[in-house]
Amino acid sequence: CCFEEVAYLLINGELPNEKQLEIYQAELAKNRDLPQSLKAVLEYIPQNAHPMDVMRTAVSFLGNIEPETKENDQFEITTRLLGMLPAALIYWWHYVNQGKRIECTSQAKTVAEHFLTLLHGKKPSDLYQKMMDVSLILYAEHEFNASTFAARVTVATLSDFYSGIVSAIGTLRGPLHGGANEAAMELIEKFTNADDATSGIKKMLAEKQKIMGFGHRVYNECDPRNVVIKKWSKKLADDLGDSKLYDISEAIEKVMWDEKKLFPNLDFYSASAYHYAGIATSLFTPIFVISRTAGWAAHIMEQRKNNRLIRPSANYIGPEARFFVPISLR
Ligand code: COA
């Protein structure tokens, strides 16, 4: 199936039939364009800003000009965000890198096709579209991960929908969560070949360094999503006749398993798959945002249905109670 079917399922609780899918895809397409004021804001963001900060700002600014006012707005806002997020990222990207103001809409049927069309300025081939679509599906939802939790904490205060998504984007940014796909790419690129990677990773492990893209808080033996994206990374490597990054990735995977019994998570082979699709490394985590917005939205809606303030208590381990000392005596 395609990403839009998964997004529809997450938000509505059922897979769409053909007619419903067609209507949903058309709705998403209608929501692709950016308001002029948002384009102006994006143009102010410097070239050296991280694209995750661009995503955070874009969602936050949209919350000012298209605020959530009524109870039922959350469905429309979700469609709006899923529609406009690719353009928010890529409008800024082309503007700061090439001084070009791109058209934010396209004839593309799917989010995957639309994203690659805006990025590369031409319709992607079926193979690359499909990889992108699969990747969006894999990233769409993953129960109570850190960014989803952040979104739920935010809306549990009865704050607005956009604030929930902004909190989630800020939380996803870090390399222990979504940022791991970018960190994994930076790691893979350091090595010249598989042998170099094997010795390099052994050295890093001896120095007790963390290897990004490995391990998981919930999975113990394997990340089933990785199995899927790994196949796609291989397909693109074969298509391009360039297996260097794939071979290096496999060498790292082998050492990590032999030495630490650690397995690659979804972020690891997503890195080479995206790279093969001609996507710059700093755009990797924003793609995660484009997809996970569907999952975050579903969680926000669920939280609101049966809301209670999320306020954990802390186990205090500091000093005993002390007397207040006036500033002149300190
Ligand atoms: N590289 C090297 N060692 C790792 C590791 C990694 N990627 N992930 C875990 N370990 C080791 C830790 O050093 C620790 O070893 P120790 O017991 O000798 O100190 C042990 O495995 C347990 O790790 P811990 O960080 O406590 O596990 P966690 O459940 O808290 O962490 C992650 C889960 C995902 C945060 C962690 O595996 C990690 O940081 N991975 C890299 C970042 C990443 O890929 N994030 C995306 C997740 S989808």
Coordinates of N, CA and C in Angstrom, one line a residue, residues 16-101:
P16 N -8.6 3.2 4.0 CA -9.6 3.8 3.1 C -9.9 2.8 1.9
N17 N -11.1 2.9 1.4 CA -11.3 2.2 0.1 C -10.8 3.0 -1.0
E18 N -10.9 2.6 -2.2 CA -10.3 3.3 -3.4 C -10.8 4.7 -3.5
K19 N -12.1 4.9 -3.3 CA -12.7 6.2 -3.5 C -12.2 7.2 -2.4
Q20 N -12.2 6.6 -1.1 CA -11.7 7.4 0.0 C -10.3 7.8 -0.2
L21 N -9.5 6.9 -0.7 CA -8.0 7.2 -0.9 C -7.9 8.3 -1.9
E22 N -8.6 8.2 -3.0 CA -8.6 9.2 -4.0 C -8.9 10.6 -3.5
I23 N -10.0 10.6 -2.7 CA -10.4 11.9 -2.1 C -9.3 12.4 -1.2
Y24 N -8.7 11.5 -0.4 CA -7.7 11.9 0.6 C -6.5 12.4 -0.1
Q25 N -6.0 11.7 -1.1 CA -4.8 12.2 -1.8 C -5.1 13.5 -2.5
A26 N -6.3 13.7 -3.0 CA -6.6 15.0 -3.6 C -6.6 16.1 -2.6
E27 N -7.1 15.8 -1.4 CA -7.2 16.8 -0.3 C -5.7 17.2 0.1
L28 N -4.9 16.2 0.2 CA -3.5 16.5 0.6 C -2.8 17.3 -0.5
A29 N -3.1 17.0 -1.7 CA -2.5 17.8 -2.9 C -3.0 19.3 -2.8
K30 N -4.3 19.5 -2.4 CA -4.8 20.8 -2.4 C -4.1 21.6 -1.3
N31 N -3.5 21.0 -0.3 CA -2.9 21.6 0.8 C -1.4 21.9 0.7
R32 N -0.9 21.6 -0.5 CA 0.6 21.7 -0.7 C 1.2 23.1 -0.7
D33 N 0.4 24.1 -1.2 CA 1.0 25.4 -1.3 C 1.2 26.1 0.0
L34 N 2.2 27.0 0.0 CA 2.5 27.8 1.2 C 1.9 29.2 1.2
P35 N 1.4 29.7 2.3 CA 1.0 31.1 2.3 C 2.2 32.0 2.0
Q36 N 1.9 33.2 1.4 CA 3.0 34.1 1.1 C 3.8 34.5 2.3
S37 N 3.1 34.7 3.4 CA 3.9 35.1 4.6 C 4.8 34.0 5.1
L38 N 4.4 32.8 5.0 CA 5.3 31.7 5.4 C 6.6 31.6 4.5
K39 N 6.3 31.9 3.2 CA 7.5 31.9 2.3 C 8.5 33.0 2.7
A40 N 7.9 34.2 3.1 CA 8.7 35.3 3.5 C 9.5 34.9 4.8
V41 N 8.9 34.2 5.7 CA 9.6 33.8 6.9 C 10.7 32.9 6.6
L42 N 10.4 31.9 5.7 CA 11.4 30.9 5.3 C 12.6 31.6 4.7
E43 N 12.3 32.6 3.9 CA 13.5 33.3 3.3 C 14.4 34.0 4.3
Y44 N 13.9 34.3 5.4 CA 14.7 34.9 6.5 C 15.6 33.9 7.2
I45 N 15.3 32.6 7.1 CA 16.1 31.6 7.8 C 17.4 31.4 7.1
P46 N 18.6 31.5 7.8 CA 19.8 31.5 7.1 C 20.2 30.1 6.5
Q47 N 21.1 30.1 5.6 CA 21.5 28.9 4.9 C 22.1 27.8 5.9
N48 N 22.8 28.4 6.9 CA 23.4 27.4 7.8 C 22.5 26.9 9.0
A49 N 21.2 27.3 8.9 CA 20.3 26.7 9.9 C 20.1 25.3 9.6
H50 N 19.8 24.5 10.7 CA 19.5 23.1 10.5 C 18.1 23.0 9.9
P51 N 17.9 22.1 8.9 CA 16.5 22.0 8.3 C 15.5 21.5 9.3
M52 N 15.9 20.9 10.4 CA 14.9 20.5 11.4 C 14.4 21.8 12.1
D53 N 15.2 22.8 12.2 CA 14.8 24.1 12.8 C 13.8 24.8 11.9
V54 N 14.1 24.6 10.6 CA 13.2 25.1 9.6 C 11.8 24.5 9.7
M55 N 11.8 23.2 9.9 CA 10.5 22.5 10.0 C 9.7 23.0 11.3
R56 N 10.5 23.2 12.3 CA 9.9 23.6 13.6 C 9.3 25.0 13.4
T57 N 10.1 25.9 12.8 CA 9.6 27.3 12.6 C 8.4 27.3 11.7
A58 N 8.5 26.5 10.6 CA 7.4 26.5 9.6 C 6.0 26.1 10.3
V59 N 6.1 25.0 11.1 CA 4.9 24.6 11.8 C 4.4 25.6 12.8
S60 N 5.4 26.2 13.5 CA 5.0 27.2 14.5 C 4.4 28.4 13.9
F61 N 5.0 28.9 12.8 CA 4.4 30.0 12.1 C 3.1 29.8 11.5
L62 N 2.9 28.6 10.9 CA 1.6 28.2 10.4 C 0.5 28.3 11.5
G63 N 0.9 27.9 12.7 CA 0.0 28.0 13.8 C -0.4 29.4 14.2
N64 N 0.3 30.4 13.7 CA -0.1 31.8 13.9 C -1.1 32.3 12.8
I65 N -0.8 31.8 11.6 CA -1.7 32.3 10.5 C -2.9 31.5 10.2
E66 N -2.8 30.2 10.6 CA -4.0 29.3 10.4 C -4.2 28.6 11.7
P67 N -4.5 29.4 12.8 CA -4.6 28.8 14.2 C -5.7 27.8 14.3
E68 N -5.5 26.9 15.3 CA -6.6 26.0 15.7 C -7.6 26.7 16.5
T69 N -8.8 26.8 16.1 CA -9.8 27.5 16.9 C -11.0 26.6 17.3
K70 N -11.4 25.7 16.4 CA -12.6 24.9 16.8 C -12.1 23.5 17.1
E71 N -13.0 22.7 17.7 CA -12.7 21.4 18.2 C -12.3 20.5 17.0
N72 N -13.0 20.7 15.9 CA -12.8 19.7 14.8 C -11.6 20.1 13.8
D73 N -11.0 21.2 14.2 CA -9.9 21.7 13.3 C -8.7 20.7 13.2
Q74 N -8.6 19.8 14.2 CA -7.4 18.9 14.2 C -7.3 18.0 13.0
F75 N -8.4 17.6 12.4 CA -8.3 16.8 11.2 C -7.8 17.6 10.0
E76 N -8.4 18.8 9.9 CA -8.0 19.7 8.8 C -6.5 20.1 8.9
I77 N -6.1 20.3 10.2 CA -4.7 20.8 10.4 C -3.7 19.6 10.0
T78 N -4.1 18.4 10.4 CA -3.3 17.2 10.0 C -3.1 17.1 8.5
T79 N -4.2 17.3 7.8 CA -4.2 17.2 6.3 C -3.3 18.4 5.8
R80 N -3.5 19.5 6.4 CA -2.7 20.7 6.0 C -1.2 20.5 6.1
L81 N -0.8 20.0 7.3 CA 0.6 19.7 7.6 C 1.2 18.7 6.7
L82 N 0.4 17.6 6.5 CA 1.0 16.5 5.7 C 1.1 17.0 4.2
G83 N 0.2 17.9 3.9 CA 0.3 18.5 2.5 C 1.4 19.4 2.3
M84 N 1.6 20.3 3.3 CA 2.5 21.5 3.1 C 4.0 21.3 3.6
L85 N 4.2 20.3 4.4 CA 5.5 20.1 5.0 C 6.7 19.9 3.9
P86 N 6.4 19.1 2.9 CA 7.5 19.0 1.9 C 7.9 20.3 1.3
A87 N 6.9 21.1 1.0 CA 7.2 22.4 0.3 C 7.9 23.3 1.3
A88 N 7.5 23.3 2.6 CA 8.1 24.2 3.6 C 9.6 23.9 3.6
L89 N 10.0 22.7 3.6 CA 11.4 22.3 3.7 C 12.1 22.7 2.4
I90 N 11.5 22.3 1.3 CA 12.2 22.4 0.0 C 12.2 23.8 -0.6
Y91 N 11.1 24.5 -0.3 CA 11.1 26.0 -0.7 C 12.4 26.6 -0.1
W92 N 12.5 26.5 1.2 CA 13.6 27.1 1.9 C 15.0 26.6 1.4
W93 N 15.1 25.3 1.2 CA 16.3 24.6 0.7 C 16.8 25.2 -0.6
H94 N 15.9 25.3 -1.6 CA 16.3 25.9 -2.9 C 16.5 27.4 -2.8
Y95 N 15.7 28.1 -2.0 CA 15.9 29.5 -1.8 C 17.3 29.8 -1.3
V96 N 17.7 29.2 -0.2 CA 19.0 29.5 0.4 C 20.2 28.9 -0.3
N97 N 20.0 27.9 -1.0 CA 21.1 27.3 -1.7 C 21.3 27.7 -3.1
Q98 N 20.2 28.1 -3.8 CA 20.3 28.5 -5.2 C 19.6 29.9 -5.5
G99 N 19.1 30.5 -4.4 CA 18.4 31.7 -4.6 C 17.2 31.6 -5.5
K100 N 16.6 30.4 -5.5 CA 15.5 30.1 -6.4 C 14.2 30.0 -5.6
R101 N 13.1 30.7 -6.1 CA 11.8 30.5 -5.4 C 11.0 29.5 -6.2

